[in-house]
Amino acid sequence: IATNVTGQFSARTKTAPTLAVTLHAAPAIGGALTVQAKLVAPPKQQPHVKPPLEQPLEPHLALGITLKGAPIAPLTQVAAQAGLHLPFIGNHGTGGHVDLVTALTATGTSSADWLKSATGSLAITADHTALAGINLTAAAAALRAARAASHRISRFTAADRLRRALAIGTTHFSTGQMAVSVAAQQLIIDYAHFAGPSGAVRLSGTINRATSRLNLTAQIHLRDGQQPALPTLSEQILGTTTASWHRANLTPAMRWIDAPAPAPAKP
């Protein structure tokens, strides 16, 4: 990795001491990592001279990170150690990979200070991944069973199966994209979309950085290739990143179950 590093240090008396480091496409976490970091220390103050209001009193860090082609499993482990619990599930059998782009700024004198004060943006693209806490295949099966020609389940049973399917299990997706704003107190999910053979999930909302509390909304599009087309569902995801709970809105599902069967096609 050392051969891919360039740096520059400036400590002129009339400017703030600055250290800039660039890491070029180094192998890391199974992918290619590029980092551009610039650390600016506050200039030494002259005695009895009041600093300008806009002058930082603590070191200021500007950080840009690009990670391409990293396997999902080790990336999620590294992110969790930094307090970011990504919803992806990866294992070495799926072959899924992630591309990550960040642009962050922070202040402080330690890595703990930087994590706490960081603001900026985060973008993630994943392929052949999976999400925990939702089973689109089971949700579709529950809806079909409630309208089956024989051995039809009751609306109560269908609702119970749907709640479980929208809170427990795993769904595999072909693609996933997330765009996140990193604010002082929370992560704001501006856009998150996962799509695969069994449907798609779109997420929005916030994650409190200090408490890991969730306030998310999910739009769920089920797909099983049959007619009539399955309804679009929604739910709230609350709790914390390690102990979430789901509150599903099943009104569209019940309306779909109660709708009259489509007329048979004319010969």
Short mmCIF file of C-alpha atoms in Angstrom, two decimals:
data_model
loop_
_atom_site.label_atom_id
_atom_site.label_comp_id
_atom_site.label_asym_id
_atom_site.label_seq_id
_atom_site.Cartn_x
_atom_site.Cartn_y
_atom_site.Cartn_z
CA ILE A 1 0.00 0.00 0.00
CA ALA A 2 2.85 2.40 0.78
CA THR A 3 3.81 2.62 -2.90
CA ASN A 4 0.37 4.09 -3.67
CA VAL A 5 0.62 6.98 -1.19
CA THR A 6 1.47 10.60 -1.96
CA GLY A 7 1.50 13.41 0.56
CA GLN A 8 2.17 17.08 1.13
CA PHE A 9 2.84 19.02 4.32
CA SER A 10 2.70 22.80 4.70
CA ALA A 11 3.53 24.75 7.85
CA ARG A 12 4.14 28.32 6.72
CA THR A 13 3.79 30.86 9.50
CA LYS A 14 0.98 32.82 7.82
CA THR A 15 -1.17 29.79 7.05
CA ALA A 16 -2.62 26.96 9.06
CA PRO A 17 -0.41 23.83 9.16
CA THR A 18 -1.81 21.39 6.59
CA LEU A 19 -1.22 17.71 5.92
CA ALA A 20 -2.65 16.25 2.68
CA VAL A 21 -2.44 12.54 1.86
CA THR A 22 -3.71 10.59 -1.14
CA LEU A 23 -3.95 6.82 -1.35
CA HIS A 24 -4.34 5.58 -4.92
CA ALA A 25 -6.38 2.42 -5.62
CA ALA A 26 -4.77 0.38 -2.87
CA PRO A 27 -6.05 -3.15 -2.13
CA ALA A 28 -8.26 -3.04 0.96
CA ILE A 29 -11.19 -5.10 2.28
CA GLY A 30 -11.06 -7.12 -0.92
CA GLY A 31 -11.56 -4.08 -3.17
CA ALA A 32 -9.67 -1.06 -4.50
CA LEU A 33 -9.47 1.85 -2.05
CA THR A 34 -8.74 5.48 -2.94
CA VAL A 35 -8.53 8.04 -0.15
CA GLN A 36 -7.96 11.77 -0.25
CA ALA A 37 -7.48 13.29 3.20
CA LYS A 38 -6.60 16.83 4.22
CA LEU A 39 -6.01 17.75 7.85
CA VAL A 40 -5.77 21.44 8.69
CA ALA A 41 -4.64 22.48 12.15
CA PRO A 42 -5.59 25.86 13.61
CA PRO A 43 -2.71 28.34 13.25
CA LYS A 44 -0.76 29.29 16.32
CA GLN A 45 -2.32 32.31 17.95
CA GLN A 46 -0.32 35.39 18.76
CA PRO A 47 -0.56 36.53 22.37
CA HIS A 48 -3.35 39.03 23.08
CA VAL A 49 -4.69 38.70 19.49
CA LYS A 50 -8.31 37.59 19.13
CA PRO A 51 -8.74 35.08 16.26
CA PRO A 52 -11.30 35.77 13.51
CA LEU A 53 -14.74 34.27 14.13
CA GLU A 54 -14.51 32.07 11.01
CA GLN A 55 -11.17 30.58 12.03
CA PRO A 56 -11.48 26.98 13.31
CA LEU A 57 -10.33 26.36 16.89
CA GLU A 58 -9.78 22.62 16.32
CA PRO A 59 -8.12 20.60 13.58
CA HIS A 60 -10.34 20.21 10.53
CA LEU A 61 -10.43 17.01 8.48
CA ALA A 62 -11.72 16.71 4.91
CA LEU A 63 -12.01 13.12 3.73
CA GLY A 64 -12.98 11.56 0.42
CA ILE A 65 -13.14 7.77 0.14
CA THR A 66 -13.86 5.59 -2.88
CA LEU A 67 -13.99 1.82 -2.49
CA LYS A 68 -14.70 -0.31 -5.55
CA GLY A 69 -15.55 -4.00 -5.78
CA ALA A 70 -15.36 -4.88 -2.09
CA PRO A 71 -17.03 -8.13 -0.97
CA ILE A 72 -20.11 -7.39 1.12
CA ALA A 73 -19.32 -9.42 4.25
CA PRO A 74 -16.02 -7.77 5.32
CA LEU A 75 -17.31 -4.29 4.43
CA THR A 76 -20.37 -4.66 6.67
CA GLN A 77 -18.10 -5.82 9.50
CA VAL A 78 -15.82 -2.78 9.15
CA ALA A 79 -18.84 -0.45 8.93
CA ALA A 80 -20.36 -1.95 12.09
CA GLN A 81 -17.12 -1.31 13.97
CA ALA A 82 -17.48 2.36 12.98
CA GLY A 83 -21.09 2.41 14.25
CA LEU A 84 -22.75 2.12 10.81
CA HIS A 85 -24.91 -1.01 10.61
CA LEU A 86 -25.57 -1.52 6.90
CA PRO A 87 -28.72 -3.50 5.99
CA PHE A 88 -26.85 -5.72 3.53
CA ILE A 89 -26.18 -9.36 4.15
CA GLY A 90 -23.18 -10.84 2.42
CA ASN A 91 -21.46 -14.18 2.47
CA HIS A 92 -18.67 -15.55 0.41
CA GLY A 93 -21.07 -17.80 -1.46
CA THR A 94 -23.19 -15.02 -2.99
CA GLY A 95 -20.36 -13.22 -4.79
CA GLY A 96 -21.95 -9.87 -3.97
CA HIS A 97 -19.84 -6.72 -4.10
CA VAL A 98 -20.18 -3.10 -3.03
CA ASP A 99 -18.96 0.23 -4.39
CA LEU A 100 -18.74 3.03 -1.82
CA VAL A 101 -18.18 6.78 -2.26
CA THR A 102 -18.01 9.24 0.64
CA ALA A 103 -17.26 12.93 1.07
CA LEU A 104 -16.98 13.92 4.73
CA THR A 105 -15.70 16.72 6.92
CA ALA A 106 -15.01 16.57 10.65
CA THR A 107 -13.30 18.43 13.49
CA GLY A 108 -11.40 17.26 16.54
CA THR A 109 -8.14 15.77 17.67
CA SER A 110 -8.97 12.04 17.64
CA SER A 111 -10.74 9.44 15.53
CA ALA A 112 -13.56 9.41 18.10
CA ASP A 113 -14.00 13.18 17.61
CA TRP A 114 -14.06 12.75 13.85
CA LEU A 115 -16.69 10.00 13.95
CA LYS A 116 -18.89 12.08 16.23
CA SER A 117 -18.60 15.35 14.28
CA ALA A 118 -18.52 13.99 10.71
CA THR A 119 -20.94 15.47 8.18
CA GLY A 120 -21.22 14.95 4.43
CA SER A 121 -22.56 12.29 2.09
CA LEU A 122 -22.35 8.57 1.49
CA ALA A 123 -23.33 6.59 -1.63
CA ILE A 124 -23.43 2.79 -1.89
CA THR A 125 -24.08 0.51 -4.86
CA ALA A 126 -24.35 -3.24 -4.34
CA ASP A 127 -24.92 -6.28 -6.54
CA HIS A 128 -26.12 -9.76 -5.59
CA THR A 129 -26.89 -8.74 -2.04
CA ALA A 130 -29.61 -9.52 0.46
CA LEU A 131 -31.58 -7.65 3.11
CA ALA A 132 -32.37 -9.03 6.54
CA GLY A 133 -35.75 -8.48 8.15
CA ILE A 134 -37.98 -9.01 5.12
CA ASN A 135 -39.11 -11.99 3.03
CA LEU A 136 -40.83 -10.87 -0.17
CA THR A 137 -41.40 -14.43 -1.38
CA ALA A 138 -43.27 -15.35 1.81
CA ALA A 139 -45.34 -12.14 1.62
CA ALA A 140 -46.41 -12.94 -1.95
CA ALA A 141 -47.26 -16.52 -0.99
CA ALA A 142 -49.47 -15.33 1.89
CA LEU A 143 -51.44 -13.06 -0.43
CA ARG A 144 -51.91 -15.76 -3.07
CA ALA A 145 -53.01 -18.27 -0.42
CA ALA A 146 -55.74 -15.86 0.70
CA ARG A 147 -57.26 -15.93 -2.79
CA ALA A 148 -56.53 -19.54 -3.70
CA ALA A 149 -59.25 -21.54 -5.40
CA SER A 150 -58.83 -24.33 -2.85
CA HIS A 151 -57.37 -24.54 0.67
CA ARG A 152 -57.80 -20.78 0.99
CA ILE A 153 -56.47 -19.27 4.20
CA SER A 154 -58.47 -16.71 6.21
CA ARG A 155 -57.84 -12.96 6.17
CA PHE A 156 -56.62 -13.23 9.79
CA THR A 157 -54.09 -15.92 8.88
CA ALA A 158 -52.98 -13.97 5.82
CA ALA A 159 -52.45 -10.82 7.91
CA ASP A 160 -50.40 -12.76 10.46
CA ARG A 161 -48.23 -14.32 7.74
CA LEU A 162 -47.75 -10.95 6.07
CA ARG A 163 -46.60 -9.27 9.29
CA ARG A 164 -44.08 -12.04 9.84
CA ALA A 165 -42.87 -11.92 6.23
CA LEU A 166 -42.34 -8.16 6.42
CA ALA A 167 -40.30 -8.41 9.64
CA ILE A 168 -38.47 -11.76 9.59
CA GLY A 169 -36.38 -13.55 7.03
CA THR A 170 -34.14 -12.60 4.13
CA THR A 171 -34.67 -11.43 0.56
CA HIS A 172 -32.02 -11.63 -2.14
CA PHE A 173 -31.71 -8.70 -4.55
CA SER A 174 -29.86 -8.30 -7.82
CA THR A 175 -29.06 -4.63 -7.26
CA GLY A 176 -29.13 -2.09 -4.44
CA GLN A 177 -28.41 1.64 -4.22
CA MET A 178 -28.29 3.98 -1.25
CA ALA A 179 -27.65 7.73 -0.95
CA VAL A 180 -27.19 8.96 2.61
CA SER A 181 -26.62 12.43 4.05
CA VAL A 182 -24.46 12.43 7.17
CA ALA A 183 -25.72 15.16 9.50
CA ALA A 184 -24.54 16.20 12.95
CA GLN A 185 -27.04 14.03 14.83
CA GLN A 186 -28.37 11.58 12.28
CA LEU A 187 -28.01 9.71 9.03
CA ILE A 188 -30.64 10.78 6.52
CA ILE A 189 -31.52 8.14 3.93
CA ASP A 190 -32.26 10.28 0.89
CA TYR A 191 -32.66 7.30 -1.42
CA ALA A 192 -32.44 3.55 -1.01
CA HIS A 193 -33.72 1.05 -3.56
CA PHE A 194 -33.23 -2.71 -3.77
CA ALA A 195 -34.59 -4.78 -6.68
CA GLY A 196 -34.63 -8.48 -7.49
CA PRO A 197 -36.74 -11.30 -8.92
CA SER A 198 -39.24 -11.27 -6.02
CA GLY A 199 -39.82 -7.52 -6.02
CA ALA A 200 -38.34 -4.25 -4.85
CA VAL A 201 -38.00 -2.28 -1.62
CA ARG A 202 -37.58 1.49 -1.34
CA LEU A 203 -36.46 2.97 1.99
CA SER A 204 -36.39 6.52 3.37
CA GLY A 205 -36.02 8.07 6.81
CA THR A 206 -33.40 8.67 9.48
CA ILE A 207 -31.03 6.84 11.80
CA ASN A 208 -29.93 8.59 15.00
CA ARG A 209 -26.15 8.43 15.14
CA ALA A 210 -25.90 8.61 18.93
CA THR A 211 -28.63 6.10 19.86
CA SER A 212 -28.85 4.05 16.60
CA ARG A 213 -32.63 4.57 16.69
CA LEU A 214 -34.50 4.04 13.43
CA ASN A 215 -37.33 6.02 11.89
CA LEU A 216 -37.69 4.47 8.45
CA THR A 217 -40.47 3.97 5.93
CA ALA A 218 -40.42 1.12 3.42
CA GLN A 219 -42.39 0.90 0.18
CA ILE A 220 -42.64 -2.75 -0.88
CA HIS A 221 -43.39 -3.88 -4.43
CA LEU A 222 -44.08 -7.62 -4.65
CA ARG A 223 -43.62 -9.58 -7.86
CA ASP A 224 -44.27 -13.27 -8.59
CA GLY A 225 -45.19 -13.27 -12.28
CA GLN A 226 -48.85 -14.17 -11.66
CA GLN A 227 -52.13 -12.33 -12.19
CA PRO A 228 -53.69 -10.34 -10.71
CA ALA A 229 -50.65 -8.25 -9.87
CA LEU A 230 -49.85 -8.08 -6.17
CA PRO A 231 -50.50 -4.86 -4.21
CA THR A 232 -47.85 -2.38 -3.11
CA LEU A 233 -47.36 -2.50 0.67
CA SER A 234 -45.71 -0.18 3.17
CA GLU A 235 -44.38 -0.35 6.69
CA GLN A 236 -42.54 1.66 9.31
CA ILE A 237 -39.27 0.31 10.71
CA LEU A 238 -38.59 1.53 14.24
CA GLY A 239 -36.43 0.50 17.19
CA THR A 240 -32.65 0.38 16.75
CA THR A 241 -30.23 -0.92 14.15
CA THR A 242 -29.64 -4.06 16.23
CA ALA A 243 -33.22 -4.53 17.54
CA SER A 244 -35.71 -3.18 15.04
CA TRP A 245 -39.46 -3.73 14.95
CA HIS A 246 -41.86 -3.34 12.05
CA ARG A 247 -45.34 -1.82 11.80
CA ALA A 248 -46.95 -2.89 8.53
CA ASN A 249 -49.86 -1.14 6.84
CA LEU A 250 -51.94 -4.06 5.59
CA THR A 251 -54.93 -2.08 4.30
CA PRO A 252 -53.90 -2.44 0.62
CA ALA A 253 -53.35 -6.16 1.17
CA MET A 254 -56.82 -6.67 2.68
CA ARG A 255 -58.43 -4.71 -0.15
CA TRP A 256 -56.59 -6.86 -2.68
CA ILE A 257 -57.73 -10.06 -0.92
CA ASP A 258 -61.35 -8.87 -0.85
CA ALA A 259 -61.41 -7.67 -4.48
CA PRO A 260 -63.54 -9.74 -6.85
CA ALA A 261 -61.68 -12.19 -9.03
CA PRO A 262 -60.96 -10.86 -12.53
CA ALA A 263 -63.31 -12.03 -15.25
CA PRO A 264 -61.91 -14.86 -17.39
CA ALA A 265 -60.49 -13.80 -20.72
CA LYS A 266 -62.87 -14.16 -23.65
CA PRO A 267 -61.94 -16.87 -26.17
#
